[in-house]
Amino acid sequence: MSEILRAGTTARYSDYTVHNGVVYCVEVPPDATAGITAQTAAMLASLEQLLLKAGSGKGHMLLATLYLTDMSDYDAVNAVWDAWVPAGTAPTRACVQVAALAHPGWRVEIAVQAACLS
């Protein structure tokens, strides 16, 4: 059986988990008071660093699920996303509306699975 690696583990969650060559992580905006464009950009920048720490990268994402509290933010989120994802590496992706996220100011959250390169 393959080892499960965890980083930044607390009683509630890990920053990321690696198993069988796949990195699993979730990222949220660091500033709940920012607008949707700033929340998305900051969240993706943080996700990029998390993936690098885990031995992967944004060009190696396999699956991404975006959670939005308001689908009217969809176009703004996509504009940031499209500029962030390296050309030709877009993962399989879902985008769903949720009634609320864990912090009332968060407007977007992302769950990602990515190939681990190390």
Short mmCIF file of N, CA, C and O in Angstrom, two decimals:
data_model
loop_
_atom_site.label_atom_id
_atom_site.label_comp_id
_atom_site.label_asym_id
_atom_site.label_seq_id
_atom_site.Cartn_x
_atom_site.Cartn_y
_atom_site.Cartn_z
N MET A 1 0.85 -1.18 0.00
CA MET A 1 0.00 0.00 0.00
C MET A 1 0.89 1.24 0.00
O MET A 1 1.89 1.30 0.70
N SER A 2 0.51 2.23 -0.78
CA SER A 2 1.28 3.47 -0.86
C SER A 2 1.12 4.31 0.39
O SER A 2 0.06 4.33 1.02
N GLU A 3 2.19 4.99 0.71
CA GLU A 3 2.19 5.88 1.86
C GLU A 3 1.33 7.11 1.57
O GLU A 3 1.25 7.59 0.44
N ILE A 4 0.69 7.63 2.58
CA ILE A 4 -0.06 8.88 2.49
C ILE A 4 0.78 9.95 3.17
O ILE A 4 1.14 9.82 4.34
N LEU A 5 1.11 11.00 2.42
CA LEU A 5 1.89 12.12 2.97
C LEU A 5 0.94 13.28 3.23
O LEU A 5 0.09 13.60 2.39
N ARG A 6 1.11 13.92 4.38
CA ARG A 6 0.29 15.08 4.73
C ARG A 6 1.21 16.22 5.13
O ARG A 6 2.26 15.99 5.72
N ALA A 7 0.77 17.45 4.86
CA ALA A 7 1.55 18.62 5.26
C ALA A 7 0.61 19.65 5.87
O ALA A 7 -0.55 19.79 5.46
N GLY A 8 1.13 20.36 6.87
CA GLY A 8 0.32 21.39 7.53
C GLY A 8 -0.89 20.82 8.23
O GLY A 8 -1.95 21.44 8.26
N THR A 9 -0.75 19.64 8.80
CA THR A 9 -1.89 18.94 9.38
C THR A 9 -2.26 19.51 10.74
O THR A 9 -1.42 19.71 11.61
N THR A 10 -3.55 19.77 10.90
CA THR A 10 -4.13 20.18 12.18
C THR A 10 -5.15 19.12 12.58
O THR A 10 -5.30 18.11 11.90
N ALA A 11 -5.87 19.37 13.63
CA ALA A 11 -6.92 18.43 14.05
C ALA A 11 -8.04 18.36 13.02
O ALA A 11 -8.75 17.35 12.93
N ARG A 12 -8.20 19.42 12.20
CA ARG A 12 -9.33 19.50 11.29
C ARG A 12 -8.99 19.22 9.83
O ARG A 12 -9.81 18.69 9.08
N TYR A 13 -7.81 19.61 9.39
CA TYR A 13 -7.47 19.46 7.97
C TYR A 13 -5.96 19.47 7.78
O TYR A 13 -5.20 19.82 8.68
N SER A 14 -5.55 19.09 6.56
CA SER A 14 -4.16 19.20 6.12
C SER A 14 -4.11 20.22 4.99
O SER A 14 -5.08 20.36 4.23
N ASP A 15 -2.99 20.92 4.86
CA ASP A 15 -2.85 21.85 3.75
C ASP A 15 -2.92 21.12 2.42
O ASP A 15 -3.51 21.61 1.46
N TYR A 16 -2.28 19.95 2.36
CA TYR A 16 -2.42 19.08 1.20
C TYR A 16 -2.10 17.65 1.62
O TYR A 16 -1.49 17.41 2.66
N THR A 17 -2.54 16.73 0.79
CA THR A 17 -2.30 15.31 0.99
C THR A 17 -1.80 14.74 -0.33
O THR A 17 -2.28 15.13 -1.39
N VAL A 18 -0.83 13.83 -0.26
CA VAL A 18 -0.31 13.18 -1.46
C VAL A 18 -0.45 11.67 -1.29
O VAL A 18 -0.07 11.12 -0.26
N HIS A 19 -1.02 11.04 -2.32
CA HIS A 19 -1.18 9.59 -2.31
C HIS A 19 -1.14 9.08 -3.75
O HIS A 19 -1.80 9.65 -4.63
N ASN A 20 -0.37 8.03 -3.97
CA ASN A 20 -0.26 7.42 -5.30
C ASN A 20 0.02 8.43 -6.40
O ASN A 20 -0.55 8.37 -7.49
N GLY A 21 0.89 9.39 -6.12
CA GLY A 21 1.30 10.35 -7.14
C GLY A 21 0.30 11.46 -7.42
O GLY A 21 0.44 12.18 -8.40
N VAL A 22 -0.71 11.60 -6.57
CA VAL A 22 -1.71 12.65 -6.75
C VAL A 22 -1.73 13.54 -5.51
O VAL A 22 -1.75 13.05 -4.38
N VAL A 23 -1.71 14.85 -5.75
CA VAL A 23 -1.81 15.85 -4.69
C VAL A 23 -3.27 16.28 -4.58
O VAL A 23 -3.91 16.58 -5.59
N TYR A 24 -3.77 16.33 -3.37
CA TYR A 24 -5.14 16.77 -3.09
C TYR A 24 -5.04 18.03 -2.23
O TYR A 24 -4.37 18.02 -1.20
N CYS A 25 -5.70 19.10 -2.65
CA CYS A 25 -5.68 20.31 -1.83
C CYS A 25 -6.92 21.15 -2.07
O CYS A 25 -7.61 21.01 -3.07
N VAL A 26 -7.18 22.01 -1.09
CA VAL A 26 -8.30 22.95 -1.12
C VAL A 26 -7.72 24.31 -0.74
O VAL A 26 -6.89 24.41 0.15
N GLU A 27 -8.18 25.35 -1.42
CA GLU A 27 -7.71 26.69 -1.09
C GLU A 27 -8.89 27.65 -1.03
O GLU A 27 -9.90 27.47 -1.73
N VAL A 28 -8.76 28.63 -0.16
CA VAL A 28 -9.78 29.66 0.04
C VAL A 28 -9.11 31.03 -0.06
O VAL A 28 -7.89 31.14 0.05
N PRO A 29 -9.88 32.09 -0.24
CA PRO A 29 -9.29 33.43 -0.31
C PRO A 29 -8.68 33.84 1.03
O PRO A 29 -9.28 33.60 2.08
N PRO A 30 -7.51 34.48 1.01
CA PRO A 30 -6.91 34.93 2.27
C PRO A 30 -7.58 36.20 2.83
O PRO A 30 -7.44 36.49 4.01
N ASP A 31 -8.30 36.93 1.99
CA ASP A 31 -8.95 38.18 2.41
C ASP A 31 -10.44 38.12 2.10
O ASP A 31 -10.84 38.28 0.95
N ALA A 32 -11.24 37.89 3.10
CA ALA A 32 -12.69 37.75 2.93
C ALA A 32 -13.37 39.08 2.62
O ALA A 32 -14.54 39.09 2.26
N THR A 33 -12.65 40.18 2.73
CA THR A 33 -13.27 41.49 2.46
C THR A 33 -13.03 41.96 1.04
O THR A 33 -13.63 42.95 0.60
N ALA A 34 -12.19 41.26 0.29
CA ALA A 34 -11.86 41.65 -1.08
C ALA A 34 -12.99 41.31 -2.04
O ALA A 34 -13.85 40.47 -1.75
N GLY A 35 -12.98 41.94 -3.20
CA GLY A 35 -13.93 41.62 -4.26
C GLY A 35 -13.61 40.28 -4.89
O GLY A 35 -12.56 39.68 -4.62
N ILE A 36 -14.48 39.81 -5.76
CA ILE A 36 -14.34 38.48 -6.34
C ILE A 36 -13.06 38.34 -7.16
O ILE A 36 -12.39 37.30 -7.11
N THR A 37 -12.68 39.36 -7.91
CA THR A 37 -11.46 39.26 -8.72
C THR A 37 -10.24 39.14 -7.82
O THR A 37 -9.38 38.27 -8.04
N ALA A 38 -10.15 39.96 -6.79
CA ALA A 38 -9.02 39.89 -5.86
C ALA A 38 -9.03 38.59 -5.06
O ALA A 38 -7.97 37.99 -4.83
N GLN A 39 -10.20 38.13 -4.64
CA GLN A 39 -10.28 36.86 -3.90
C GLN A 39 -9.79 35.72 -4.77
O GLN A 39 -9.02 34.87 -4.32
N THR A 40 -10.22 35.70 -6.03
CA THR A 40 -9.83 34.62 -6.93
C THR A 40 -8.33 34.65 -7.20
O THR A 40 -7.66 33.62 -7.12
N ALA A 41 -7.79 35.82 -7.51
CA ALA A 41 -6.36 35.94 -7.81
C ALA A 41 -5.51 35.53 -6.61
O ALA A 41 -4.53 34.79 -6.77
N ALA A 42 -5.86 35.98 -5.43
CA ALA A 42 -5.09 35.64 -4.23
C ALA A 42 -5.21 34.15 -3.92
O ALA A 42 -4.23 33.51 -3.53
N MET A 43 -6.41 33.59 -4.07
CA MET A 43 -6.62 32.18 -3.82
C MET A 43 -5.78 31.33 -4.77
O MET A 43 -5.12 30.38 -4.35
N LEU A 44 -5.75 31.70 -6.05
CA LEU A 44 -4.98 30.94 -7.03
C LEU A 44 -3.48 31.09 -6.81
O LEU A 44 -2.72 30.13 -6.98
N ALA A 45 -3.03 32.27 -6.40
CA ALA A 45 -1.61 32.45 -6.08
C ALA A 45 -1.20 31.57 -4.91
O ALA A 45 -0.14 30.94 -4.93
N SER A 46 -2.06 31.49 -3.91
CA SER A 46 -1.81 30.63 -2.75
C SER A 46 -1.84 29.16 -3.17
O SER A 46 -1.00 28.37 -2.73
N LEU A 47 -2.78 28.79 -4.02
CA LEU A 47 -2.87 27.42 -4.52
C LEU A 47 -1.61 27.05 -5.27
O LEU A 47 -1.08 25.95 -5.11
N GLU A 48 -1.11 27.96 -6.08
CA GLU A 48 0.10 27.70 -6.85
C GLU A 48 1.27 27.37 -5.92
O GLU A 48 2.03 26.41 -6.15
N GLN A 49 1.43 28.12 -4.85
CA GLN A 49 2.50 27.87 -3.87
C GLN A 49 2.30 26.53 -3.17
O GLN A 49 3.26 25.78 -2.95
N LEU A 50 1.05 26.21 -2.85
CA LEU A 50 0.74 24.94 -2.20
C LEU A 50 1.10 23.77 -3.12
O LEU A 50 1.72 22.79 -2.68
N LEU A 51 0.75 23.87 -4.38
CA LEU A 51 1.06 22.81 -5.33
C LEU A 51 2.57 22.63 -5.49
O LEU A 51 3.07 21.50 -5.54
N LEU A 52 3.30 23.74 -5.54
CA LEU A 52 4.76 23.65 -5.65
C LEU A 52 5.37 22.97 -4.42
O LEU A 52 6.25 22.11 -4.55
N LYS A 53 4.89 23.33 -3.23
CA LYS A 53 5.38 22.68 -2.01
C LYS A 53 5.12 21.18 -2.01
O LYS A 53 5.88 20.41 -1.46
N ALA A 54 4.02 20.79 -2.65
CA ALA A 54 3.63 19.38 -2.69
C ALA A 54 4.34 18.62 -3.80
O ALA A 54 4.13 17.42 -3.96
N GLY A 55 5.17 19.30 -4.59
CA GLY A 55 5.89 18.64 -5.67
C GLY A 55 5.12 18.58 -6.97
O GLY A 55 5.35 17.71 -7.82
N SER A 56 4.21 19.52 -7.16
CA SER A 56 3.40 19.57 -8.37
C SER A 56 3.46 20.99 -8.93
O SER A 56 4.44 21.69 -8.74
N GLY A 57 2.43 21.40 -9.60
CA GLY A 57 2.36 22.75 -10.15
C GLY A 57 1.04 22.97 -10.85
O GLY A 57 0.31 22.01 -11.14
N LYS A 58 0.73 24.22 -11.14
CA LYS A 58 -0.58 24.53 -11.73
C LYS A 58 -0.75 23.93 -13.12
O LYS A 58 -1.87 23.67 -13.53
N GLY A 59 0.32 23.65 -13.81
CA GLY A 59 0.22 23.01 -15.12
C GLY A 59 -0.01 21.51 -15.05
O GLY A 59 -0.14 20.85 -16.07
N HIS A 60 -0.08 20.96 -13.82
CA HIS A 60 -0.25 19.52 -13.63
C HIS A 60 -1.57 19.18 -12.93
O HIS A 60 -1.74 18.06 -12.45
N MET A 61 -2.47 20.17 -12.89
CA MET A 61 -3.78 19.89 -12.28
C MET A 61 -4.54 18.88 -13.14
O MET A 61 -4.53 18.96 -14.36
N LEU A 62 -5.20 17.96 -12.47
CA LEU A 62 -6.02 16.95 -13.13
C LEU A 62 -7.50 17.29 -13.07
O LEU A 62 -8.23 17.08 -14.02
N LEU A 63 -7.91 17.81 -11.92
CA LEU A 63 -9.32 18.11 -11.67
C LEU A 63 -9.42 19.31 -10.75
O LEU A 63 -8.69 19.38 -9.75
N ALA A 64 -10.28 20.23 -11.08
CA ALA A 64 -10.52 21.39 -10.21
C ALA A 64 -12.02 21.57 -10.06
O ALA A 64 -12.77 21.48 -11.04
N THR A 65 -12.45 21.81 -8.84
CA THR A 65 -13.86 22.12 -8.57
C THR A 65 -13.89 23.48 -7.89
O THR A 65 -13.31 23.66 -6.81
N LEU A 66 -14.55 24.42 -8.54
CA LEU A 66 -14.72 25.77 -8.00
C LEU A 66 -16.10 25.87 -7.38
O LEU A 66 -17.09 25.42 -7.97
N TYR A 67 -16.16 26.48 -6.21
CA TYR A 67 -17.41 26.71 -5.51
C TYR A 67 -17.64 28.21 -5.44
O TYR A 67 -16.80 28.94 -4.92
N LEU A 68 -18.76 28.68 -5.97
CA LEU A 68 -19.11 30.10 -5.95
C LEU A 68 -20.38 30.30 -5.15
O LEU A 68 -21.32 29.51 -5.26
N THR A 69 -20.42 31.36 -4.37
CA THR A 69 -21.64 31.67 -3.64
C THR A 69 -22.64 32.42 -4.51
O THR A 69 -23.81 32.49 -4.17
N ASP A 70 -22.17 32.95 -5.64
CA ASP A 70 -23.04 33.70 -6.55
C ASP A 70 -22.57 33.47 -7.97
O ASP A 70 -21.45 33.86 -8.33
N MET A 71 -23.40 32.85 -8.80
CA MET A 71 -23.00 32.56 -10.17
C MET A 71 -22.82 33.81 -11.02
O MET A 71 -22.23 33.74 -12.10
N SER A 72 -23.25 34.97 -10.54
CA SER A 72 -22.97 36.20 -11.29
C SER A 72 -21.48 36.53 -11.23
O SER A 72 -21.00 37.37 -12.00
N ASP A 73 -20.72 35.85 -10.36
CA ASP A 73 -19.26 36.02 -10.29
C ASP A 73 -18.52 35.13 -11.29
O ASP A 73 -17.31 35.25 -11.44
N TYR A 74 -19.24 34.27 -11.99
CA TYR A 74 -18.64 33.27 -12.88
C TYR A 74 -17.70 33.89 -13.91
O TYR A 74 -16.57 33.42 -14.08
N ASP A 75 -18.12 34.93 -14.61
CA ASP A 75 -17.28 35.53 -15.64
C ASP A 75 -16.02 36.16 -15.06
O ASP A 75 -14.93 36.03 -15.63
N ALA A 76 -16.13 36.81 -13.93
CA ALA A 76 -14.96 37.43 -13.28
C ALA A 76 -13.97 36.36 -12.82
O ALA A 76 -12.75 36.52 -13.00
N VAL A 77 -14.48 35.29 -12.25
CA VAL A 77 -13.61 34.19 -11.82
C VAL A 77 -12.93 33.57 -13.03
O VAL A 77 -11.72 33.31 -13.01
N ASN A 78 -13.67 33.35 -14.10
CA ASN A 78 -13.10 32.74 -15.30
C ASN A 78 -12.02 33.62 -15.92
O ASN A 78 -11.02 33.11 -16.44
N ALA A 79 -12.17 34.93 -15.87
CA ALA A 79 -11.15 35.83 -16.42
C ALA A 79 -9.82 35.65 -15.68
O ALA A 79 -8.75 35.57 -16.30
N VAL A 80 -9.88 35.55 -14.36
CA VAL A 80 -8.67 35.34 -13.57
C VAL A 80 -8.12 33.94 -13.81
O VAL A 80 -6.92 33.74 -14.02
N TRP A 81 -9.00 32.95 -13.80
CA TRP A 81 -8.62 31.56 -14.02
C TRP A 81 -7.92 31.39 -15.37
O TRP A 81 -6.86 30.80 -15.47
N ASP A 82 -8.54 31.92 -16.43
CA ASP A 82 -8.01 31.75 -17.78
C ASP A 82 -6.62 32.36 -17.92
O ASP A 82 -5.77 31.82 -18.63
N ALA A 83 -6.37 33.46 -17.25
CA ALA A 83 -5.05 34.11 -17.30
C ALA A 83 -4.03 33.35 -16.46
O ALA A 83 -2.83 33.44 -16.71
N TRP A 84 -4.49 32.59 -15.46
CA TRP A 84 -3.61 31.90 -14.52
C TRP A 84 -3.18 30.52 -15.01
O TRP A 84 -2.04 30.11 -14.81
N VAL A 85 -4.08 29.78 -15.65
CA VAL A 85 -3.79 28.41 -16.09
C VAL A 85 -2.87 28.47 -17.32
O VAL A 85 -3.19 29.15 -18.28
N PRO A 86 -1.73 27.76 -17.29
CA PRO A 86 -0.85 27.76 -18.45
C PRO A 86 -1.56 27.20 -19.69
O PRO A 86 -2.34 26.24 -19.60
N ALA A 87 -1.31 27.80 -20.83
CA ALA A 87 -1.95 27.39 -22.08
C ALA A 87 -1.77 25.89 -22.31
O ALA A 87 -0.68 25.34 -22.12
N GLY A 88 -2.84 25.25 -22.70
CA GLY A 88 -2.80 23.82 -23.02
C GLY A 88 -2.81 22.88 -21.84
O GLY A 88 -2.66 21.68 -22.03
N THR A 89 -2.98 23.41 -20.61
CA THR A 89 -2.92 22.53 -19.43
C THR A 89 -4.21 22.57 -18.59
O THR A 89 -4.21 22.10 -17.46
N ALA A 90 -5.28 23.10 -19.14
CA ALA A 90 -6.52 23.21 -18.36
C ALA A 90 -6.96 21.83 -17.87
O ALA A 90 -7.01 20.87 -18.65
N PRO A 91 -7.27 21.72 -16.58
CA PRO A 91 -7.73 20.43 -16.03
C PRO A 91 -9.21 20.23 -16.35
O PRO A 91 -9.90 21.14 -16.81
N THR A 92 -9.68 19.04 -16.07
CA THR A 92 -11.12 18.83 -16.02
C THR A 92 -11.63 19.72 -14.90
O THR A 92 -10.99 19.83 -13.86
N ARG A 93 -12.76 20.42 -15.14
CA ARG A 93 -13.18 21.40 -14.15
C ARG A 93 -14.69 21.43 -14.00
O ARG A 93 -15.43 21.28 -14.97
N ALA A 94 -15.12 21.65 -12.78
CA ALA A 94 -16.53 21.88 -12.47
C ALA A 94 -16.62 23.20 -11.72
O ALA A 94 -15.70 23.58 -11.01
N CYS A 95 -17.73 23.87 -11.89
CA CYS A 95 -17.98 25.11 -11.15
C CYS A 95 -19.43 25.05 -10.68
O CYS A 95 -20.34 24.93 -11.50
N VAL A 96 -19.61 25.10 -9.37
CA VAL A 96 -20.94 24.95 -8.81
C VAL A 96 -21.26 26.10 -7.86
O VAL A 96 -20.36 26.68 -7.25
N GLN A 97 -22.54 26.40 -7.77
CA GLN A 97 -22.97 27.41 -6.81
C GLN A 97 -23.34 26.72 -5.51
O GLN A 97 -23.95 25.65 -5.50
N VAL A 98 -22.92 27.34 -4.41
CA VAL A 98 -23.24 26.84 -3.08
C VAL A 98 -23.96 27.94 -2.32
O VAL A 98 -23.80 29.13 -2.62
N ALA A 99 -24.75 27.56 -1.35
CA ALA A 99 -25.50 28.55 -0.57
C ALA A 99 -24.57 29.41 0.27
O ALA A 99 -24.79 30.61 0.43
N ALA A 100 -23.51 28.81 0.78
CA ALA A 100 -22.56 29.54 1.62
C ALA A 100 -21.27 28.76 1.72
O ALA A 100 -21.25 27.54 1.52
N LEU A 101 -20.19 29.47 2.04
CA LEU A 101 -18.91 28.84 2.34
C LEU A 101 -18.64 29.02 3.83
O LEU A 101 -19.38 29.73 4.51
N ALA A 102 -17.60 28.41 4.34
CA ALA A 102 -17.34 28.40 5.79
C ALA A 102 -17.19 29.79 6.39
O ALA A 102 -17.59 30.00 7.53
N HIS A 103 -16.61 30.73 5.66
CA HIS A 103 -16.49 32.11 6.13
C HIS A 103 -17.49 32.95 5.35
O HIS A 103 -17.54 32.88 4.12
N PRO A 104 -18.29 33.76 6.01
CA PRO A 104 -19.34 34.51 5.30
C PRO A 104 -18.81 35.48 4.24
O PRO A 104 -19.55 35.81 3.30
N GLY A 105 -17.56 35.90 4.30
CA GLY A 105 -17.02 36.81 3.30
C GLY A 105 -16.44 36.12 2.08
O GLY A 105 -16.22 36.74 1.04
N TRP A 106 -16.16 34.82 2.19
CA TRP A 106 -15.61 34.09 1.05
C TRP A 106 -16.65 33.97 -0.04
O TRP A 106 -17.80 33.59 0.20
N ARG A 107 -16.25 34.26 -1.26
CA ARG A 107 -17.14 34.15 -2.41
C ARG A 107 -16.74 33.02 -3.34
O ARG A 107 -17.49 32.66 -4.24
N VAL A 108 -15.54 32.45 -3.12
CA VAL A 108 -15.03 31.39 -3.97
C VAL A 108 -14.13 30.46 -3.15
O VAL A 108 -13.50 30.89 -2.18
N GLU A 109 -14.13 29.20 -3.52
CA GLU A 109 -13.27 28.19 -2.91
C GLU A 109 -12.94 27.20 -4.00
O GLU A 109 -13.71 27.03 -4.95
N ILE A 110 -11.78 26.54 -3.90
CA ILE A 110 -11.39 25.57 -4.93
C ILE A 110 -10.83 24.30 -4.30
O ILE A 110 -10.12 24.36 -3.30
N ALA A 111 -11.19 23.18 -4.89
CA ALA A 111 -10.62 21.87 -4.53
C ALA A 111 -9.91 21.35 -5.78
O ALA A 111 -10.47 21.40 -6.88
N VAL A 112 -8.67 20.87 -5.61
CA VAL A 112 -7.84 20.47 -6.75
C VAL A 112 -7.20 19.11 -6.50
O VAL A 112 -6.79 18.81 -5.37
N GLN A 113 -7.10 18.36 -7.57
CA GLN A 113 -6.26 17.16 -7.60
C GLN A 113 -5.24 17.40 -8.69
O GLN A 113 -5.59 17.83 -9.79
N ALA A 114 -3.98 17.13 -8.41
CA ALA A 114 -2.90 17.37 -9.38
C ALA A 114 -1.89 16.24 -9.35
O ALA A 114 -1.68 15.61 -8.31
N ALA A 115 -1.25 16.01 -10.49
CA ALA A 115 -0.20 15.01 -10.56
C ALA A 115 1.01 15.50 -9.77
O ALA A 115 1.41 16.66 -9.89
N CYS A 116 1.58 14.62 -8.97
CA CYS A 116 2.77 14.94 -8.20
C CYS A 116 3.97 14.54 -9.03
O CYS A 116 4.04 13.43 -9.54
N LEU A 117 4.93 15.45 -9.17
CA LEU A 117 6.08 15.20 -10.02
C LEU A 117 7.30 14.70 -9.27
O LEU A 117 8.30 14.37 -9.87
N SER A 118 7.23 14.72 -7.94
CA SER A 118 8.41 14.27 -7.18
C SER A 118 8.12 13.00 -6.44
O SER A 118 7.08 12.46 -6.45
#
